[in-house]
Coordinates of C-alpha atoms in Angstrom, one line a residue:
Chain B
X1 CA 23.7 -7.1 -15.9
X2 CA 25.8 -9.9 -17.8
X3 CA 23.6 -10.0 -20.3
X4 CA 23.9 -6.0 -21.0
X5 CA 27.0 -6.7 -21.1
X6 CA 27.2 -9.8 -23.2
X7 CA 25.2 -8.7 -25.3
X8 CA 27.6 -5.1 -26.0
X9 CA 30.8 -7.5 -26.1
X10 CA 29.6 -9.8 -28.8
X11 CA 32.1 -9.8 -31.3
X12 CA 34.9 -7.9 -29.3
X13 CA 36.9 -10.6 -28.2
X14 CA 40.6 -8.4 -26.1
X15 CA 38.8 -5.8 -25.7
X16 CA 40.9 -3.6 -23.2
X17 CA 39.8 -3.1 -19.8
X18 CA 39.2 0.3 -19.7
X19 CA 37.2 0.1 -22.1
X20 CA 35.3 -2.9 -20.6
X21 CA 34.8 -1.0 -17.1
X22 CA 33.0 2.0 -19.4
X23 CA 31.1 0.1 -20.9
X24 CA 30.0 -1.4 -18.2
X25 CA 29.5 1.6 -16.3
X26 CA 27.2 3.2 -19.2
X27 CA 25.5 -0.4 -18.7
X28 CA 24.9 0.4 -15.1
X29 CA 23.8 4.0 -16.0
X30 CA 21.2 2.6 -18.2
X31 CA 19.6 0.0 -15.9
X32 CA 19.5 2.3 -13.1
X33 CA 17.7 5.0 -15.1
X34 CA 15.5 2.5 -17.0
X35 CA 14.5 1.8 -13.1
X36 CA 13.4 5.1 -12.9
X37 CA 11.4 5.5 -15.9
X38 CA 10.1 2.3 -15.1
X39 CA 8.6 2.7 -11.4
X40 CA 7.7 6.2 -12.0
X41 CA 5.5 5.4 -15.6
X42 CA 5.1 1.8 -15.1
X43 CA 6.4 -0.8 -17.3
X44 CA 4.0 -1.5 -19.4
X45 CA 3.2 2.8 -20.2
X46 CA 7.3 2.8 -20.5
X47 CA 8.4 2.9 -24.3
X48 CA 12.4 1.7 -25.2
X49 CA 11.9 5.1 -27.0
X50 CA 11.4 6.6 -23.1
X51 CA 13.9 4.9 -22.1
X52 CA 16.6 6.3 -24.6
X53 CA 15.6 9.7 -23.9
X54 CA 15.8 9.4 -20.3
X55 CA 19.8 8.2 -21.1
X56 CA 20.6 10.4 -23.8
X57 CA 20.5 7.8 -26.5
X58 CA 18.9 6.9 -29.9
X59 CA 16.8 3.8 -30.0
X60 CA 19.0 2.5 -32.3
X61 CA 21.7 3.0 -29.9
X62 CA 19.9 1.8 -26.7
X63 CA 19.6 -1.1 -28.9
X64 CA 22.8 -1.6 -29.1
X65 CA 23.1 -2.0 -25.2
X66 CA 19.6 -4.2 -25.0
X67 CA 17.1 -6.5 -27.0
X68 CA 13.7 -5.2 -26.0
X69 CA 11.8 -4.5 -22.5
X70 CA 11.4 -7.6 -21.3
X71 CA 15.1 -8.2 -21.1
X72 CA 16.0 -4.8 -19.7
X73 CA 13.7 -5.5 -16.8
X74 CA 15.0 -9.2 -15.8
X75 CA 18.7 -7.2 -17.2
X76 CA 17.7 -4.6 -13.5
X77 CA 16.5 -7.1 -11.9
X78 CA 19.6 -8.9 -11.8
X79 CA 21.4 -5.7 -11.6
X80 CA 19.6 -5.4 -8.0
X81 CA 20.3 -9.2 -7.0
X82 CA 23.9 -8.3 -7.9
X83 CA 24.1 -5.7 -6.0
X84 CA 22.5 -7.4 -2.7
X85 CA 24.9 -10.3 -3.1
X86 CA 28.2 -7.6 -3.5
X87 CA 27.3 -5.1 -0.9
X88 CA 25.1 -7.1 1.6
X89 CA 25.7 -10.8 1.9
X90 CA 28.7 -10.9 1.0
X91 CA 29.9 -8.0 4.0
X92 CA 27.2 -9.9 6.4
X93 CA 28.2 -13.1 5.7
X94 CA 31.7 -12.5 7.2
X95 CA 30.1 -11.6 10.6
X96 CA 30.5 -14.3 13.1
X97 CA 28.1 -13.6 15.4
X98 CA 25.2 -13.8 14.3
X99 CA 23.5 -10.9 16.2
X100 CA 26.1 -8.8 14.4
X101 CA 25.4 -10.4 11.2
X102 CA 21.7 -9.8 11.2
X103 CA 22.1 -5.7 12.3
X104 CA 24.8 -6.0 9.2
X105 CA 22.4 -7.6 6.5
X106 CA 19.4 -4.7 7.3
X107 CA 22.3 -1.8 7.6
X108 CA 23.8 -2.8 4.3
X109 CA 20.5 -3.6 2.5
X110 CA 18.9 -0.2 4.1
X111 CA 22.0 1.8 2.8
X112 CA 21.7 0.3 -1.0
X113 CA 18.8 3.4 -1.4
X114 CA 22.2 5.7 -0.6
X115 CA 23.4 4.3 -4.1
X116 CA 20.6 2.8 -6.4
X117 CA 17.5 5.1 -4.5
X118 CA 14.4 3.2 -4.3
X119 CA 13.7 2.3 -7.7
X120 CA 16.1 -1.0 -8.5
X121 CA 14.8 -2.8 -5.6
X122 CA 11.1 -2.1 -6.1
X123 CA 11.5 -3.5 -9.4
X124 CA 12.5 -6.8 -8.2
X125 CA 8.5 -7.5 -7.4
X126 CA 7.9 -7.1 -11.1
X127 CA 7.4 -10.8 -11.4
X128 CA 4.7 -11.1 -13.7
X129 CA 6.3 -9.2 -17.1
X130 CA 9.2 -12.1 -17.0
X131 CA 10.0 -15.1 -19.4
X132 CA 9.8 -17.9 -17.1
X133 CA 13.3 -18.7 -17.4
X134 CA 14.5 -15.3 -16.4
X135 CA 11.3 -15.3 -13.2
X136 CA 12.6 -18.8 -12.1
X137 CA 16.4 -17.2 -12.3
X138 CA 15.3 -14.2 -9.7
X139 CA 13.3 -16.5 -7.9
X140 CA 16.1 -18.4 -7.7
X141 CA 18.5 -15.6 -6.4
X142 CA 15.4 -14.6 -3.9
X143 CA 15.5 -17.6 -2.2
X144 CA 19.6 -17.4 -1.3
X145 CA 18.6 -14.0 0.0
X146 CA 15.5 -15.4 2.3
X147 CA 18.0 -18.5 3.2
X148 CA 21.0 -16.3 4.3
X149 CA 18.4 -14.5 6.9
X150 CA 16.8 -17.8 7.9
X151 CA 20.3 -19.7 8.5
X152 CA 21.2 -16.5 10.8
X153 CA 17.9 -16.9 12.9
X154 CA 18.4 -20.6 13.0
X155 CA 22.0 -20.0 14.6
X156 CA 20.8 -17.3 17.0
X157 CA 17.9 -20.0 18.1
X158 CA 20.5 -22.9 18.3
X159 CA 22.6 -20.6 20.7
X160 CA 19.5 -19.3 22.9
X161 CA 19.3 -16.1 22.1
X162 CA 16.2 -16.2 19.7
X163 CA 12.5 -15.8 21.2
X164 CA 10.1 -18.5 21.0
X165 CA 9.0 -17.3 17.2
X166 CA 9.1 -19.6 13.9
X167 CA 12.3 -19.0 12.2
X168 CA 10.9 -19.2 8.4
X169 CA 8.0 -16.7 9.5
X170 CA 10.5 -14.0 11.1
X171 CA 12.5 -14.0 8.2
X172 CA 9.8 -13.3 5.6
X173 CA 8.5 -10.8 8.0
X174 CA 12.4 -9.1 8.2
X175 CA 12.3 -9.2 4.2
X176 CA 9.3 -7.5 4.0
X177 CA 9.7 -4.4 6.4
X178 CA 13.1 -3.8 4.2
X179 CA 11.8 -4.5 0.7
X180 CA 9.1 -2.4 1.4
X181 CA 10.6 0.3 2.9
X182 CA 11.8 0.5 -1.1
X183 CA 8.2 1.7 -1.6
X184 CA 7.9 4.9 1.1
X185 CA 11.4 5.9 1.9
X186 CA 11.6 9.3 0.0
X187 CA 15.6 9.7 -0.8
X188 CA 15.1 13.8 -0.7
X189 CA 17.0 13.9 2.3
X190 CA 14.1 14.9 4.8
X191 CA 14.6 11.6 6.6
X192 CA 18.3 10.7 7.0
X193 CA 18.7 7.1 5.8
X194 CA 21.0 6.5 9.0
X195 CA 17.8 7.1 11.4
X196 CA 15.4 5.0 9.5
X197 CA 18.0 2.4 9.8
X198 CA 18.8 2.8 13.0
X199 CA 14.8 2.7 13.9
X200 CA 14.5 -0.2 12.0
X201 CA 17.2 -2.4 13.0
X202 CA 16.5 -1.3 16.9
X203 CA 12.8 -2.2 16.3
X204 CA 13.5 -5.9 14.0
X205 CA 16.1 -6.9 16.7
X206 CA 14.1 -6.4 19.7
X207 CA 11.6 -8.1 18.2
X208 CA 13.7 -11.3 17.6
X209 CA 16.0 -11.6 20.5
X210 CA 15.8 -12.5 24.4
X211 CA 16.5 -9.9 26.6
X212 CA 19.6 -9.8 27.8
Chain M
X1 CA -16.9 -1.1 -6.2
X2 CA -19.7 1.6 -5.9
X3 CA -18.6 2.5 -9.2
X4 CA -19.1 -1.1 -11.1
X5 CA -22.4 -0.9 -9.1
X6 CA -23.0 2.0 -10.5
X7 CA -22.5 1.5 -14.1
X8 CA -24.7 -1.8 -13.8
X9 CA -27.5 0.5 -12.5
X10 CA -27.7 3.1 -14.8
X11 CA -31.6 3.9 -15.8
X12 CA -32.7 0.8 -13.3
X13 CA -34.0 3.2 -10.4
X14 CA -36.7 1.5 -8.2
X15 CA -34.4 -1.7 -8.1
X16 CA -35.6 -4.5 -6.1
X17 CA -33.3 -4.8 -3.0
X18 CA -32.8 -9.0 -3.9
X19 CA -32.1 -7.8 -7.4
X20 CA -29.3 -5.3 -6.0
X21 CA -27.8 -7.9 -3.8
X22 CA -27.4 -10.1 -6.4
X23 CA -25.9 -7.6 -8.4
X24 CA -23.5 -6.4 -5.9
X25 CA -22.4 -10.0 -5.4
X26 CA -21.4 -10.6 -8.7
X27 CA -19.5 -7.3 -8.7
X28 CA -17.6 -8.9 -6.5
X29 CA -17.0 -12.2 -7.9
X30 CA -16.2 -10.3 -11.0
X31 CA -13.7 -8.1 -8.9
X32 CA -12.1 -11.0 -6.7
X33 CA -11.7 -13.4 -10.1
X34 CA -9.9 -10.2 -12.3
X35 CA -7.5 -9.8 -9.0
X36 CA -6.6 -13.0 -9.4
X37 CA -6.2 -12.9 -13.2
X38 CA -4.1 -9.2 -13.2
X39 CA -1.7 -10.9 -10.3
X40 CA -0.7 -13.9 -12.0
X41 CA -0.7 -12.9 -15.2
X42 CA 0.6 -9.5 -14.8
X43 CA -2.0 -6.0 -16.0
X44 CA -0.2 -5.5 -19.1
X45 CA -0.8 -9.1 -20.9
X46 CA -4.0 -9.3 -19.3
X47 CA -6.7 -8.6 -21.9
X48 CA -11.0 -8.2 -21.1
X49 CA -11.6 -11.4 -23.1
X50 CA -9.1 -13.3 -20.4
X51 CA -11.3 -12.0 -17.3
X52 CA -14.4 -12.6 -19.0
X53 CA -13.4 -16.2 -19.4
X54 CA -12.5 -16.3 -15.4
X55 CA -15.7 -15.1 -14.7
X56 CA -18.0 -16.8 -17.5
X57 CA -18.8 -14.1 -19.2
X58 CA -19.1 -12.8 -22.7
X59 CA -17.0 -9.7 -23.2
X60 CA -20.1 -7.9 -23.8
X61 CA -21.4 -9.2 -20.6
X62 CA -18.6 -8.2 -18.8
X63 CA -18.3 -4.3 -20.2
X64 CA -22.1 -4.3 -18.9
X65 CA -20.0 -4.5 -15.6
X66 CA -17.1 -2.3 -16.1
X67 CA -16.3 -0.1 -18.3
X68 CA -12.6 -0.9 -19.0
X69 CA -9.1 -2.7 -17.6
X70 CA -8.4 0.6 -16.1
X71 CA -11.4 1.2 -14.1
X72 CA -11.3 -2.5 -13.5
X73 CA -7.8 -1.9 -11.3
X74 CA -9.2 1.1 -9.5
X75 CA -12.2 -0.6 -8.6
X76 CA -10.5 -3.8 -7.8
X77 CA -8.6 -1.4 -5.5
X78 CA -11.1 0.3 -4.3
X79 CA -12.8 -2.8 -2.6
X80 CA -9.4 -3.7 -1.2
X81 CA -9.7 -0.4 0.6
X82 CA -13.5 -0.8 1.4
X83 CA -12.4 -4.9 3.0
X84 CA -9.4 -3.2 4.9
X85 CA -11.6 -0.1 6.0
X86 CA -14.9 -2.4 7.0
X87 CA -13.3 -4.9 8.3
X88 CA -10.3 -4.1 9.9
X89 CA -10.3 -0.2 11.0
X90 CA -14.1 -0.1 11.7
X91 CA -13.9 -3.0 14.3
X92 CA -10.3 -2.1 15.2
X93 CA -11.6 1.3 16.2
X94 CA -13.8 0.2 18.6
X95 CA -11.2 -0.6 20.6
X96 CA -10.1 1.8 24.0
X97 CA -7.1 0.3 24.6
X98 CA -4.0 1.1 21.6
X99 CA -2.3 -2.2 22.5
X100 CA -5.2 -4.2 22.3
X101 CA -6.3 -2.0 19.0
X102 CA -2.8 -2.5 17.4
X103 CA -3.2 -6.0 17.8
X104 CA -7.1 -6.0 16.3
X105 CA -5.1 -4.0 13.3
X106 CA -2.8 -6.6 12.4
X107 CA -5.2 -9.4 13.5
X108 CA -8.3 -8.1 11.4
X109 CA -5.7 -7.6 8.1
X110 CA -3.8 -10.7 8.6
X111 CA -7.2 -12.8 8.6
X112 CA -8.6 -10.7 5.2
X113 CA -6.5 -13.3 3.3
X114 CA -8.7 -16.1 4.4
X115 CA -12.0 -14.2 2.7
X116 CA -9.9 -12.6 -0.5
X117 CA -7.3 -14.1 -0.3
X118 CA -3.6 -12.5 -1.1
X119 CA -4.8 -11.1 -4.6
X120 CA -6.5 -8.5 -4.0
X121 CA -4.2 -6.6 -1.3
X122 CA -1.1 -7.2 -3.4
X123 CA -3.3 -5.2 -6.1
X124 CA -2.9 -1.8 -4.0
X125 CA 0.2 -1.7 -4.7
X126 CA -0.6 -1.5 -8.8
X127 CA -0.7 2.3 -8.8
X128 CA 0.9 3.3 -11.9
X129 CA -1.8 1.6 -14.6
X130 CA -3.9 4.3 -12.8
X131 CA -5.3 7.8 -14.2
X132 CA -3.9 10.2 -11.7
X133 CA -7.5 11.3 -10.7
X134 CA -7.7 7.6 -9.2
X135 CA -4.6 7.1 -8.1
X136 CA -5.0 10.2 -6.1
X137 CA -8.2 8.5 -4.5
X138 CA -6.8 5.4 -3.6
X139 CA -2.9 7.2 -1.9
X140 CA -5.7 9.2 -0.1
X141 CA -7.4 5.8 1.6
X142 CA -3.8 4.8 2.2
X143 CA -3.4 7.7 4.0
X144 CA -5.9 7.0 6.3
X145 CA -5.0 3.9 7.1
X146 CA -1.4 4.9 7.6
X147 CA -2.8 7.8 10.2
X148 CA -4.5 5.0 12.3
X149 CA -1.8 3.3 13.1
X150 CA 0.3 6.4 13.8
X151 CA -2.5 8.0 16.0
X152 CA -2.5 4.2 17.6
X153 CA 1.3 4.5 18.2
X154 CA 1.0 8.0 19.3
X155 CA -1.3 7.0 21.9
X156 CA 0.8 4.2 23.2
X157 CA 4.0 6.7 23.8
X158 CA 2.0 9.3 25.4
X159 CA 0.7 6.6 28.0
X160 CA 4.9 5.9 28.2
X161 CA 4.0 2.3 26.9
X162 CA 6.3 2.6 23.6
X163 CA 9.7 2.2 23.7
X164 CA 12.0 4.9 22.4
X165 CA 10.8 4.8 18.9
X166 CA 10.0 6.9 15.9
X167 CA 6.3 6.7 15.1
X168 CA 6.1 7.4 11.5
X169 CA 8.6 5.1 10.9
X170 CA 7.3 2.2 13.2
X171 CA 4.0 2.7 11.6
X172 CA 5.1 2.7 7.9
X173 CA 7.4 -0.7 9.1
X174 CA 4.7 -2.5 11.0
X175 CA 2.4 -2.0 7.4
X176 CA 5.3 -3.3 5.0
X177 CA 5.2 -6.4 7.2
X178 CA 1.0 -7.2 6.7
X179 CA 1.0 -5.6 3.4
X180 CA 4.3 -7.9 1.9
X181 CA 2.7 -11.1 3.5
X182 CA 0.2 -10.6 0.9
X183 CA 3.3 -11.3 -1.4
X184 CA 4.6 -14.6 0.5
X185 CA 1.7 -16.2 2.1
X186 CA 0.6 -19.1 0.5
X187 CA -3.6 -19.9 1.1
X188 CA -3.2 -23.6 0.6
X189 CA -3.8 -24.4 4.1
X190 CA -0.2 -25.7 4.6
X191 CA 0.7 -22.8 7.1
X192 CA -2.4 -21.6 9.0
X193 CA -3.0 -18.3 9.2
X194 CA -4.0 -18.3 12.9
X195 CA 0.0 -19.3 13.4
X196 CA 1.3 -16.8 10.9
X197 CA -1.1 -14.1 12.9
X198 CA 0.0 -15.1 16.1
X199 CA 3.8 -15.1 15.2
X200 CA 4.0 -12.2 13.2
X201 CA 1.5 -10.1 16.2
X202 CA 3.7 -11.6 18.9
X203 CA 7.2 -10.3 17.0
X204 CA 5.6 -6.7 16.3
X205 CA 4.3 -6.1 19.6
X206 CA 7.8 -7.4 21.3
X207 CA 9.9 -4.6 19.3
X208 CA 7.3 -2.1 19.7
X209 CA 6.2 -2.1 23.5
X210 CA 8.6 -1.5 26.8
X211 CA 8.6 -4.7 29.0
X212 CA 5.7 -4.3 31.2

């Protein structure tokens, strides 16, 4: 996402804010429908010259946004990490409890497909097409995410309320029913996003806690 | 599989049953080794000359096998789906009892990882280098796998043993779980997989079944 960005401001030192905040939402635009192009034909089917079509630009002018490929997809990549930071740590790490915070992290993360659909986050797997700088940099980000989930389990254990289970093992298992409800929730509307959440919370938490 | 199997066989009717079992082995070596080589190296930069090296072959040799990276990825696939439908749903369906057959489920697939390792099950999830004809083949043997578990869980909360919980949506949660381990779990022996197994059973079957 900073790199879009960087990458448009070069050379545009004061630029005014409003024109910063378009700019960067015509950045956004174009990730989130380069995630779509991408997931549906795969990335290595998916042209730049796809991509511009799908957002209503030349090449020439998606190059102006972009270097190549390879950077758009670490560019989404990032994108998504951002936007799991902003809109779920960030919200869940101001829970106390951490009960609270846990049912918080899956809500938030669950409601992301509200914004972004499916697509961002089921790019984040795309490991393999990387530079290894940008793969170690997502990694990287990853592992905050898998140590957020792991410190709440590790404070729900230290107060009691956790079952006899490993704390590392839970988490990765919580991470996985999420990320890959990225891969079968259909965003038509047929299944409100509220219930599947509400199922899967319901289901996570009663698999981690003590009764009562 | 049947398909590399078949290719090798063209014009050899009247095949020796050692010959065939020989045959049918190397398939498989070929199949297991190109896994490994498409998942850590990504499809896209992974050429014919790079799996024939994995596998000490020629590419000649190797197109004797297969007739292409495509094809290669659909059968690759396809014997994920043969492993999971051999060894996990046929004994799994043996089973009376739809606790003790949930538990076979997840047992069976856990443990797959300790003959194929992680490769080859994170390869499902490749469908877009497909042609649609075999994409279309392998969703279908998906399918079936999802309906097991679902019939599984139906059974459970018509016997009133399930707690108040969406089926599909339990079913499609408790296979993101096994099918992301594939993505975390690590085969060098540092975590055994009877402990991951045991855990990751123990925290399924908790959020799934009413206190007895």
């Amino acid at each position: 996402m900073d790199e879009v960005i960087a990458t448009k401001d070069k050379g545009t030192e004061g630029i005014r804010y409003a024109s910063l905040k378009k700019t960067r939402a015509r950045a956004e635009e174009i990730l989130e429908a380069a995630a779509v192009v991408f997931t549906v034909k795969g990335f290595d089917a998916t042209s730049m010259n796809d991509i511009a079509k799908a957002v209503d630009l030349t090449k020439a002018g998606l190059y102006h946004y972009i270097r190549g490929k390879q950077d758009l997809l670490h560019a989404i990549m990032d994108f998504a990490m951002d936007a799991i930071e902003m809109q779920v740590l960030e919200p869940a790490g101001q829970i106390a409890d951490p009960t609270e915070r846990l049912k918080m992290t899956l809500y938030k993360h669950i409601h992301l497909f509200e914004n972004y659909g499916t697509h961002v986050t089921i790019l984040i797997d795309e490991m393999t097409a990387l530079t290894p700088a940008h793969r170690e940099h997502i990694i990287q980000r990853k592992r905050a995410y898998l140590d957020f989930v792991r410190n709440t389990l590790s404070e729900l254990k230290a107060a009691g309320r956790m079952r006899d289970l490993d704390v590392t093992i839970t988490s990765l298992n919580i991470l996985s029913t999420i990320v890959g409800m990225a891969r079968w929730y259909n965003t038509d509307g047929k299944m409100p996003l509220e219930y599947v959440s509400e199922q899967t919370i319901g289901w996570v938490l009663r698999g981690v806690l003590k009764d009562e």
